[in-house]
mmCIF file of C-alpha atoms in Angstrom:
data_model
loop_
_atom_site.group_PDB
_atom_site.id
_atom_site.type_symbol
_atom_site.label_atom_id
_atom_site.label_comp_id
_atom_site.label_asym_id
_atom_site.label_seq_id
_atom_site.Cartn_x
_atom_site.Cartn_y
_atom_site.Cartn_z
ATOM 1 C CA MET A 1 33.290 27.454 -56.499
ATOM 2 C CA LYS A 2 31.899 28.561 -52.579
ATOM 3 C CA LYS A 3 28.407 28.622 -52.481
ATOM 4 C CA THR A 4 26.563 31.408 -52.420
ATOM 5 C CA VAL A 5 24.805 32.841 -49.354
ATOM 6 C CA VAL A 6 22.627 35.623 -48.168
ATOM 7 C CA VAL A 7 22.974 36.428 -44.352
ATOM 8 C CA ILE A 8 20.494 39.068 -42.971
ATOM 9 C CA VAL A 9 21.684 40.312 -39.185
ATOM 10 C CA GLY A 10 20.818 43.073 -37.034
ATOM 11 C CA PRO A 11 19.359 43.655 -33.752
ATOM 12 C CA THR A 12 16.267 42.162 -32.083
ATOM 13 C CA ALA A 13 12.783 43.771 -33.803
ATOM 14 C CA VAL A 14 14.355 45.554 -36.528
ATOM 15 C CA GLY A 15 12.645 43.461 -38.997
ATOM 16 C CA LYS A 16 14.828 40.870 -40.272
ATOM 17 C CA THR A 17 12.500 37.918 -40.315
ATOM 18 C CA THR A 18 10.037 39.755 -42.840
ATOM 19 C CA LEU A 19 13.052 40.878 -44.764
ATOM 20 C CA SER A 20 14.288 37.355 -45.213
ATOM 21 C CA ILE A 21 10.747 36.152 -46.742
ATOM 22 C CA GLU A 22 10.705 38.898 -49.366
ATOM 23 C CA ILE A 23 14.249 37.850 -50.354
ATOM 24 C CA ALA A 24 13.229 34.482 -50.556
ATOM 25 C CA LYS A 25 10.224 34.648 -52.490
ATOM 26 C CA HIS A 26 11.911 37.191 -55.192
ATOM 27 C CA PHE A 27 15.283 35.056 -55.545
ATOM 28 C CA ASN A 28 14.103 31.260 -55.023
ATOM 29 C CA GLY A 29 15.162 31.042 -51.587
ATOM 30 C CA GLU A 30 14.927 28.696 -48.161
ATOM 31 C CA VAL A 31 15.934 30.038 -44.508
ATOM 32 C CA ILE A 32 18.305 28.946 -41.974
ATOM 33 C CA ASN A 33 17.382 30.095 -38.658
ATOM 34 C CA GLY A 34 20.242 31.876 -37.346
ATOM 35 C CA ASP A 35 19.151 32.824 -33.541
ATOM 36 C CA ALA A 36 20.218 30.072 -31.049
ATOM 37 C CA MET A 37 17.067 30.112 -28.958
ATOM 38 C CA GLN A 38 14.919 29.000 -31.743
ATOM 39 C CA VAL A 39 16.317 25.829 -32.049
ATOM 40 C CA TYR A 40 14.514 24.780 -28.767
ATOM 41 C CA LYS A 41 11.311 23.187 -29.216
ATOM 42 C CA GLY A 42 8.600 25.090 -26.710
ATOM 43 C CA LEU A 43 10.498 28.449 -26.851
ATOM 44 C CA ASN A 44 8.202 30.282 -29.679
ATOM 45 C CA ILE A 45 6.924 33.412 -28.092
ATOM 46 C CA GLY A 46 9.590 34.930 -26.414
ATOM 47 C CA THR A 47 12.187 34.116 -29.132
ATOM 48 C CA ALA A 48 9.811 35.673 -31.731
ATOM 49 C CA LYS A 49 9.653 32.570 -33.880
ATOM 50 C CA ILE A 50 8.499 32.691 -37.169
ATOM 51 C CA ARG A 51 5.073 31.540 -37.534
ATOM 52 C CA GLU A 52 3.636 28.995 -39.680
ATOM 53 C CA GLU A 53 1.248 31.348 -41.594
ATOM 54 C CA GLU A 54 3.981 33.753 -41.838
ATOM 55 C CA LYS A 55 6.488 31.550 -43.595
ATOM 56 C CA GLN A 56 4.112 32.029 -46.757
ATOM 57 C CA GLY A 57 5.506 28.573 -48.179
ATOM 58 C CA ILE A 58 9.092 29.055 -47.712
ATOM 59 C CA ASP A 59 11.071 26.421 -46.236
ATOM 60 C CA HIS A 60 12.799 26.919 -43.049
ATOM 61 C CA TYR A 61 15.761 25.052 -41.317
ATOM 62 C CA LEU A 62 16.822 24.689 -37.710
ATOM 63 C CA LEU A 63 13.628 25.650 -36.181
ATOM 64 C CA ASP A 64 11.934 23.548 -33.256
ATOM 65 C CA MET A 65 14.961 20.898 -33.562
ATOM 66 C CA ILE A 66 15.490 20.033 -29.648
ATOM 67 C CA LEU A 67 14.197 19.533 -26.135
ATOM 68 C CA PRO A 68 14.878 22.499 -23.768
ATOM 69 C CA GLU A 69 17.414 20.485 -21.841
ATOM 70 C CA ALA A 70 19.676 19.905 -24.833
ATOM 71 C CA ASP A 71 22.727 22.062 -25.098
ATOM 72 C CA TYR A 72 23.291 23.397 -28.302
ATOM 73 C CA THR A 73 26.515 24.550 -29.105
ATOM 74 C CA ALA A 74 28.178 27.035 -31.761
ATOM 75 C CA ALA A 75 30.035 24.018 -32.908
ATOM 76 C CA ASP A 76 26.389 22.240 -33.495
ATOM 77 C CA PHE A 77 24.559 25.179 -35.347
ATOM 78 C CA GLN A 78 27.852 25.468 -37.552
ATOM 79 C CA ASN A 79 27.497 21.754 -38.529
ATOM 80 C CA ASP A 80 23.903 21.953 -39.212
ATOM 81 C CA VAL A 81 24.670 25.319 -41.202
ATOM 82 C CA GLU A 82 26.962 23.357 -43.390
ATOM 83 C CA LYS A 83 24.242 20.333 -43.912
ATOM 84 C CA TYR A 84 21.322 22.553 -45.037
ATOM 85 C CA VAL A 85 23.298 24.905 -47.288
ATOM 86 C CA HIS A 86 24.547 21.895 -49.001
ATOM 87 C CA ILE A 87 21.029 20.932 -48.991
ATOM 88 C CA ILE A 88 19.714 24.043 -49.922
ATOM 89 C CA SER A 89 22.095 24.772 -52.846
ATOM 90 C CA GLU A 90 21.710 21.487 -53.984
ATOM 91 C CA LYS A 91 18.182 22.185 -55.160
ATOM 92 C CA SER A 92 19.445 24.855 -56.770
ATOM 93 C CA LYS A 93 17.988 27.588 -54.517
ATOM 94 C CA LEU A 94 19.367 30.080 -52.264
ATOM 95 C CA PRO A 95 20.503 29.741 -48.736
ATOM 96 C CA ILE A 96 19.527 32.781 -46.460
ATOM 97 C CA ILE A 97 20.653 32.818 -42.982
ATOM 98 C CA VAL A 98 18.611 35.325 -40.876
ATOM 99 C CA GLY A 99 19.124 35.788 -37.358
ATOM 100 C CA GLY A 100 21.166 37.640 -34.378
ATOM 101 C CA SER A 101 23.090 34.995 -32.823
ATOM 102 C CA GLY A 102 26.555 36.746 -33.791
ATOM 103 C CA MET A 103 28.637 34.310 -32.436
ATOM 104 C CA TYR A 104 26.786 31.328 -33.643
ATOM 105 C CA ILE A 105 26.423 32.939 -37.224
ATOM 106 C CA GLN A 106 30.272 33.683 -37.465
ATOM 107 C CA ALA A 107 31.358 30.453 -36.548
ATOM 108 C CA ALA A 108 29.079 28.735 -39.127
ATOM 109 C CA LEU A 109 30.204 31.685 -41.800
ATOM 110 C CA TYR A 110 33.950 31.065 -41.062
ATOM 111 C CA GLY A 111 34.470 27.683 -40.429
ATOM 112 C CA TYR A 112 36.032 27.704 -36.940
ATOM 113 C CA ARG A 113 37.708 24.418 -35.403
ATOM 114 C CA PHE A 114 36.161 23.964 -31.953
ATOM 115 C CA SER A 115 38.443 21.754 -29.760
ATOM 116 C CA ASN A 116 37.625 18.268 -29.383
ATOM 117 C CA ARG A 117 38.764 18.309 -25.982
ATOM 118 C CA LYS A 118 36.437 17.251 -23.415
ATOM 119 C CA ARG A 119 35.278 19.714 -20.702
ATOM 120 C CA ASP A 120 36.539 19.752 -17.386
ATOM 121 C CA HIS A 121 33.157 19.534 -15.418
ATOM 122 C CA ALA A 122 35.101 19.674 -11.861
ATOM 123 C CA TYR A 123 36.277 23.133 -13.087
ATOM 124 C CA THR A 124 33.294 24.167 -14.428
ATOM 125 C CA GLU A 125 31.261 23.547 -10.973
ATOM 126 C CA LYS A 126 34.337 25.480 -9.186
ATOM 127 C CA LEU A 127 33.437 28.364 -10.952
ATOM 128 C CA GLU A 128 29.362 27.852 -10.712
ATOM 129 C CA ASN A 129 30.451 27.716 -6.959
ATOM 130 C CA LEU A 130 31.796 30.573 -7.512
ATOM 131 C CA VAL A 131 29.291 32.560 -8.608
ATOM 132 C CA HIS A 132 26.994 31.489 -6.235
ATOM 133 C CA GLU A 133 29.318 32.475 -3.101
ATOM 134 C CA LYS A 134 30.939 35.766 -4.954
ATOM 135 C CA GLY A 135 28.813 36.736 -7.440
ATOM 136 C CA VAL A 136 29.059 37.336 -11.543
ATOM 137 C CA VAL A 137 31.287 40.289 -11.215
ATOM 138 C CA TYR A 138 33.773 38.086 -9.321
ATOM 139 C CA ILE A 139 34.403 35.703 -11.865
ATOM 140 C CA HIS A 140 33.985 38.385 -14.755
ATOM 141 C CA ASP A 141 37.363 39.943 -12.465
ATOM 142 C CA LEU A 142 38.850 36.656 -13.064
ATOM 143 C CA LEU A 143 38.683 36.727 -16.934
ATOM 144 C CA LYS A 144 39.875 40.309 -16.705
ATOM 145 C CA GLN A 145 42.866 39.502 -15.831
ATOM 146 C CA ILE A 146 43.355 36.205 -17.759
ATOM 147 C CA ASP A 147 41.606 37.604 -21.156
ATOM 148 C CA PRO A 148 40.934 41.282 -21.060
ATOM 149 C CA LEU A 149 39.644 41.489 -24.355
ATOM 150 C CA GLN A 150 37.034 38.677 -24.035
ATOM 151 C CA ALA A 151 36.235 40.720 -20.899
ATOM 152 C CA LYS A 152 35.237 43.273 -23.029
ATOM 153 C CA THR A 153 32.832 41.100 -25.087
ATOM 154 C CA ILE A 154 31.139 39.114 -22.506
ATOM 155 C CA HIS A 155 28.852 41.008 -20.007
ATOM 156 C CA PRO A 156 29.429 39.739 -16.222
ATOM 157 C CA ASN A 157 25.668 38.599 -16.482
ATOM 158 C CA ASN A 158 26.421 36.212 -18.890
ATOM 159 C CA TYR A 159 28.569 33.955 -16.777
ATOM 160 C CA ARG A 160 27.847 30.622 -18.436
ATOM 161 C CA ARG A 161 30.460 32.420 -21.451
ATOM 162 C CA VAL A 162 32.399 33.660 -18.562
ATOM 163 C CA ILE A 163 33.028 30.340 -17.305
ATOM 164 C CA ARG A 164 33.352 28.789 -20.563
ATOM 165 C CA ALA A 165 36.286 31.409 -21.549
ATOM 166 C CA LEU A 166 38.086 30.704 -18.078
ATOM 167 C CA GLU A 167 37.801 26.762 -18.712
ATOM 168 C CA ILE A 168 39.288 27.212 -22.449
ATOM 169 C CA TYR A 169 42.197 28.609 -20.919
ATOM 170 C CA GLU A 170 42.405 26.510 -18.289
ATOM 171 C CA THR A 171 42.421 23.427 -20.549
ATOM 172 C CA THR A 172 44.419 24.369 -23.172
ATOM 173 C CA GLY A 173 46.818 27.032 -22.109
ATOM 174 C CA LEU A 174 45.533 29.958 -24.222
ATOM 175 C CA THR A 175 42.863 32.519 -23.890
ATOM 176 C CA MET A 176 39.308 32.721 -25.980
ATOM 177 C CA SER A 177 41.130 35.861 -27.875
ATOM 178 C CA GLN A 178 44.584 33.819 -28.730
ATOM 179 C CA GLN A 179 42.156 30.805 -30.239
ATOM 180 C CA ILE A 180 40.069 33.339 -31.918
ATOM 181 C CA GLU A 181 43.085 35.082 -33.529
ATOM 182 C CA LYS A 182 44.329 31.345 -34.800
ATOM 183 C CA GLU A 183 40.855 31.145 -36.585
ATOM 184 C CA PRO A 184 40.463 30.860 -40.430
ATOM 185 C CA LYS A 185 39.938 34.745 -41.628
ATOM 186 C CA GLN A 186 38.551 33.743 -45.138
ATOM 187 C CA PRO A 187 35.027 32.767 -45.252
ATOM 188 C CA MET A 188 33.660 29.348 -46.036
ATOM 189 C CA TYR A 189 31.045 30.629 -48.642
ATOM 190 C CA ASP A 190 30.453 33.150 -51.082
ATOM 191 C CA ILE A 191 28.625 35.512 -48.472
ATOM 192 C CA ILE A 192 26.500 38.860 -49.042
ATOM 193 C CA PHE A 193 25.740 40.123 -45.940
ATOM 194 C CA ILE A 194 22.792 42.736 -45.014
ATOM 195 C CA GLY A 195 22.525 44.191 -42.260
ATOM 196 C CA LEU A 196 19.168 46.114 -40.933
ATOM 197 C CA GLU A 197 19.581 49.139 -38.592
ATOM 198 C CA MET A 198 17.676 51.806 -36.676
ATOM 199 C CA GLU A 199 17.599 55.040 -34.886
ATOM 200 C CA ARG A 200 18.043 53.776 -31.606
ATOM 201 C CA THR A 201 15.041 55.664 -29.913
ATOM 202 C CA LEU A 202 12.853 53.981 -32.256
ATOM 203 C CA LEU A 203 14.441 50.567 -32.386
ATOM 204 C CA TYR A 204 13.565 50.686 -28.487
ATOM 205 C CA ASN A 205 10.292 51.822 -29.135
ATOM 206 C CA GLN A 206 9.494 48.974 -31.542
ATOM 207 C CA ILE A 207 11.446 46.175 -28.728
ATOM 208 C CA ASN A 208 8.967 47.561 -25.918
ATOM 209 C CA LYS A 209 5.768 47.239 -28.285
ATOM 210 C CA ARG A 210 6.964 43.696 -29.405
ATOM 211 C CA CYS A 211 7.242 42.665 -25.620
ATOM 212 C CA ASP A 212 4.144 44.366 -25.053
ATOM 213 C CA GLN A 213 2.684 41.978 -27.821
ATOM 214 C CA MET A 214 4.575 38.977 -26.690
ATOM 215 C CA ILE A 215 2.832 39.296 -23.419
ATOM 216 C CA THR A 216 -0.552 39.615 -25.160
ATOM 217 C CA ASN A 217 0.014 36.443 -27.374
ATOM 218 C CA GLY A 218 0.918 34.235 -24.223
ATOM 219 C CA LEU A 219 4.212 34.408 -23.308
ATOM 220 C CA LEU A 220 3.637 34.250 -19.624
ATOM 221 C CA GLU A 221 1.845 30.771 -20.312
ATOM 222 C CA GLU A 222 4.499 29.927 -22.207
ATOM 223 C CA VAL A 223 6.964 30.084 -19.802
ATOM 224 C CA LYS A 224 4.709 28.846 -17.015
ATOM 225 C CA GLN A 225 4.350 25.668 -19.241
ATOM 226 C CA LEU A 226 8.495 25.249 -19.300
ATOM 227 C CA TYR A 227 8.610 25.975 -15.430
ATOM 228 C CA GLN A 228 5.844 23.115 -14.952
ATOM 229 C CA ASN A 229 7.681 20.860 -17.177
ATOM 230 C CA GLY A 230 10.970 20.703 -15.263
ATOM 231 C CA TYR A 231 12.967 23.106 -17.671
ATOM 232 C CA GLU A 232 13.823 26.185 -14.958
ATOM 233 C CA ASP A 233 17.311 25.181 -14.814
ATOM 234 C CA THR A 234 18.422 24.698 -18.452
ATOM 235 C CA LYS A 235 20.121 27.085 -20.515
ATOM 236 C CA ALA A 236 17.299 27.372 -22.787
ATOM 237 C CA MET A 237 15.783 29.150 -19.884
ATOM 238 C CA LYS A 238 18.150 31.691 -19.335
ATOM 239 C CA ALA A 239 16.950 33.635 -22.735
ATOM 240 C CA ILE A 240 15.818 36.785 -22.234
ATOM 241 C CA GLY A 241 11.783 36.470 -22.239
ATOM 242 C CA TYR A 242 12.035 33.382 -20.015
ATOM 243 C CA LYS A 243 14.581 34.290 -17.102
ATOM 244 C CA GLU A 244 12.687 37.444 -16.426
ATOM 245 C CA PHE A 245 9.311 35.860 -15.383
ATOM 246 C CA LEU A 246 10.274 33.066 -13.663
ATOM 247 C CA PRO A 247 10.803 34.597 -10.424
ATOM 248 C CA TYR A 248 7.043 35.986 -10.961
ATOM 249 C CA ILE A 249 5.794 32.769 -11.604
ATOM 250 C CA LYS A 250 7.271 31.398 -8.485
ATOM 251 C CA GLY A 251 5.900 34.499 -6.884
ATOM 252 C CA GLU A 252 8.912 36.175 -6.128
ATOM 253 C CA GLN A 253 8.521 39.128 -8.019
ATOM 254 C CA PRO A 254 5.711 41.200 -8.986
ATOM 255 C CA LEU A 255 4.650 40.741 -12.524
ATOM 256 C CA GLU A 256 5.602 44.825 -13.114
ATOM 257 C CA GLU A 257 9.446 44.328 -12.189
ATOM 258 C CA SER A 258 9.452 41.167 -14.532
ATOM 259 C CA ILE A 259 7.976 43.179 -17.209
ATOM 260 C CA HIS A 260 10.358 46.193 -16.553
ATOM 261 C CA LEU A 261 13.252 43.944 -16.505
ATOM 262 C CA PHE A 262 12.093 42.044 -19.812
ATOM 263 C CA LYS A 263 12.043 45.125 -21.806
ATOM 264 C CA ARG A 264 15.260 46.302 -20.542
ATOM 265 C CA ASN A 265 17.217 43.459 -21.241
ATOM 266 C CA SER A 266 15.955 43.276 -24.649
ATOM 267 C CA ARG A 267 16.759 46.754 -25.020
ATOM 268 C CA ARG A 268 20.535 45.706 -23.882
ATOM 269 C CA TYR A 269 20.533 42.857 -25.749
ATOM 270 C CA ALA A 270 19.779 44.908 -29.041
ATOM 271 C CA LYS A 271 22.639 47.318 -28.607
ATOM 272 C CA ARG A 272 25.311 44.319 -27.724
ATOM 273 C CA GLN A 273 23.838 42.641 -31.011
ATOM 274 C CA TYR A 274 24.481 46.080 -33.142
ATOM 275 C CA THR A 275 28.140 46.264 -31.697
ATOM 276 C CA TRP A 276 29.008 42.625 -32.525
ATOM 277 C CA PHE A 277 28.192 43.106 -35.939
ATOM 278 C CA LYS A 278 29.464 46.295 -36.600
ATOM 279 C CA ASN A 279 32.764 45.489 -35.182
ATOM 280 C CA LYS A 280 32.837 41.685 -36.450
ATOM 281 C CA MET A 281 31.620 41.819 -40.083
ATOM 282 C CA ASN A 282 31.825 43.419 -43.120
ATOM 283 C CA ILE A 283 28.643 44.298 -43.685
ATOM 284 C CA GLN A 284 25.882 46.430 -46.042
ATOM 285 C CA TRP A 285 23.960 48.042 -43.591
ATOM 286 C CA TYR A 286 20.421 49.977 -44.270
ATOM 287 C CA SER A 287 18.556 52.251 -42.264
ATOM 288 C CA VAL A 288 14.980 51.571 -41.431
ATOM 289 C CA THR A 289 11.876 52.968 -39.736
ATOM 290 C CA PRO A 290 8.544 51.607 -39.312
ATOM 291 C CA ASP A 291 7.020 53.939 -41.967
ATOM 292 C CA THR A 292 10.100 53.409 -44.351
ATOM 293 C CA ALA A 293 10.131 49.257 -44.143
ATOM 294 C CA SER A 294 8.615 48.499 -47.310
ATOM 295 C CA GLN A 295 10.755 51.154 -49.195
ATOM 296 C CA THR A 296 13.741 49.686 -47.655
ATOM 297 C CA VAL A 297 13.075 46.268 -48.708
ATOM 298 C CA HIS A 298 12.267 47.082 -51.935
ATOM 299 C CA THR A 299 16.212 48.710 -52.286
ATOM 300 C CA ILE A 300 17.573 45.971 -50.620
ATOM 301 C CA LEU A 301 15.550 43.682 -53.297
ATOM 302 C CA HIS A 302 17.521 45.465 -55.984
ATOM 303 C CA ASP A 303 20.584 45.901 -54.713
ATOM 304 C CA LEU A 304 20.656 41.995 -54.103
ATOM 305 C CA ALA A 305 19.551 41.485 -57.723
ATOM 306 C CA GLY A 306 22.706 43.550 -59.133
ATOM 307 C CA PHE A 307 24.743 41.294 -56.203
ATOM 308 C CA LEU A 308 23.674 37.981 -57.272
ATOM 309 C CA GLY A 309 23.878 38.965 -60.911
ATOM 310 C CA ASP A 310 27.321 39.443 -60.377
ATOM 311 C CA LYS A 311 27.851 36.308 -58.953
#
């Protein structure tokens, strides 16, 4: 029999962490982080990583695993999720995956087969040089010509994913879209999907407030420490909440501009998250507002009791 897994998804700042704790408490569960950036040590405030006191004694996995210079991939995440789902299930507890990294979560749940083919570092370097010489839009246009479907799902500024998609075509002869089409369509687990959504104006207001709170909580000091430790050019430091403040810390940009970009990029990311989950997965969505959050949690717990009772 497939193992039962609860998966909580939705845009940033919508309340996924709070819900995950309540579900874990009510249904004897443990939580697996589903945010690709929270695996890194030292990236705490900017990734909204759950604090120890917020865990309420619930065991969490896939947090603070690796140093920022490491390259943590969707294949790594898939392997780790499989390991921890097994560990939690063996304890007769409910695995709960919570996060907003759509591609990582999808890859883990549907058992994507990742190629063992080594990366073509010379070709990657060539594309990175093109980014510096001609800009991100130029290589995004290259992807449009080769794989228009993927080009629609990858923002030009996410040039590392653009490069990876081009590299896959260069080394395999197949576009990323063609490879995804070949992937398994049946999930590895018996999944109960729960999605949280919020009216856009309310959500954007929540995001702006959380960004301000992160700054109050010491985000600038966190970014400065990572910069001083030599992590400026790492994949981890390209995350929202970090890349926006590096120019300020280096004296190249006013603080007000960094804060503006931080909030804007966070809102845009939330929109992309919502679009991804709506298009990629069959999710039971629950609308929530700041004033009705506790009632929504109560409704979800009631519905989940019925879902689990039918298993």
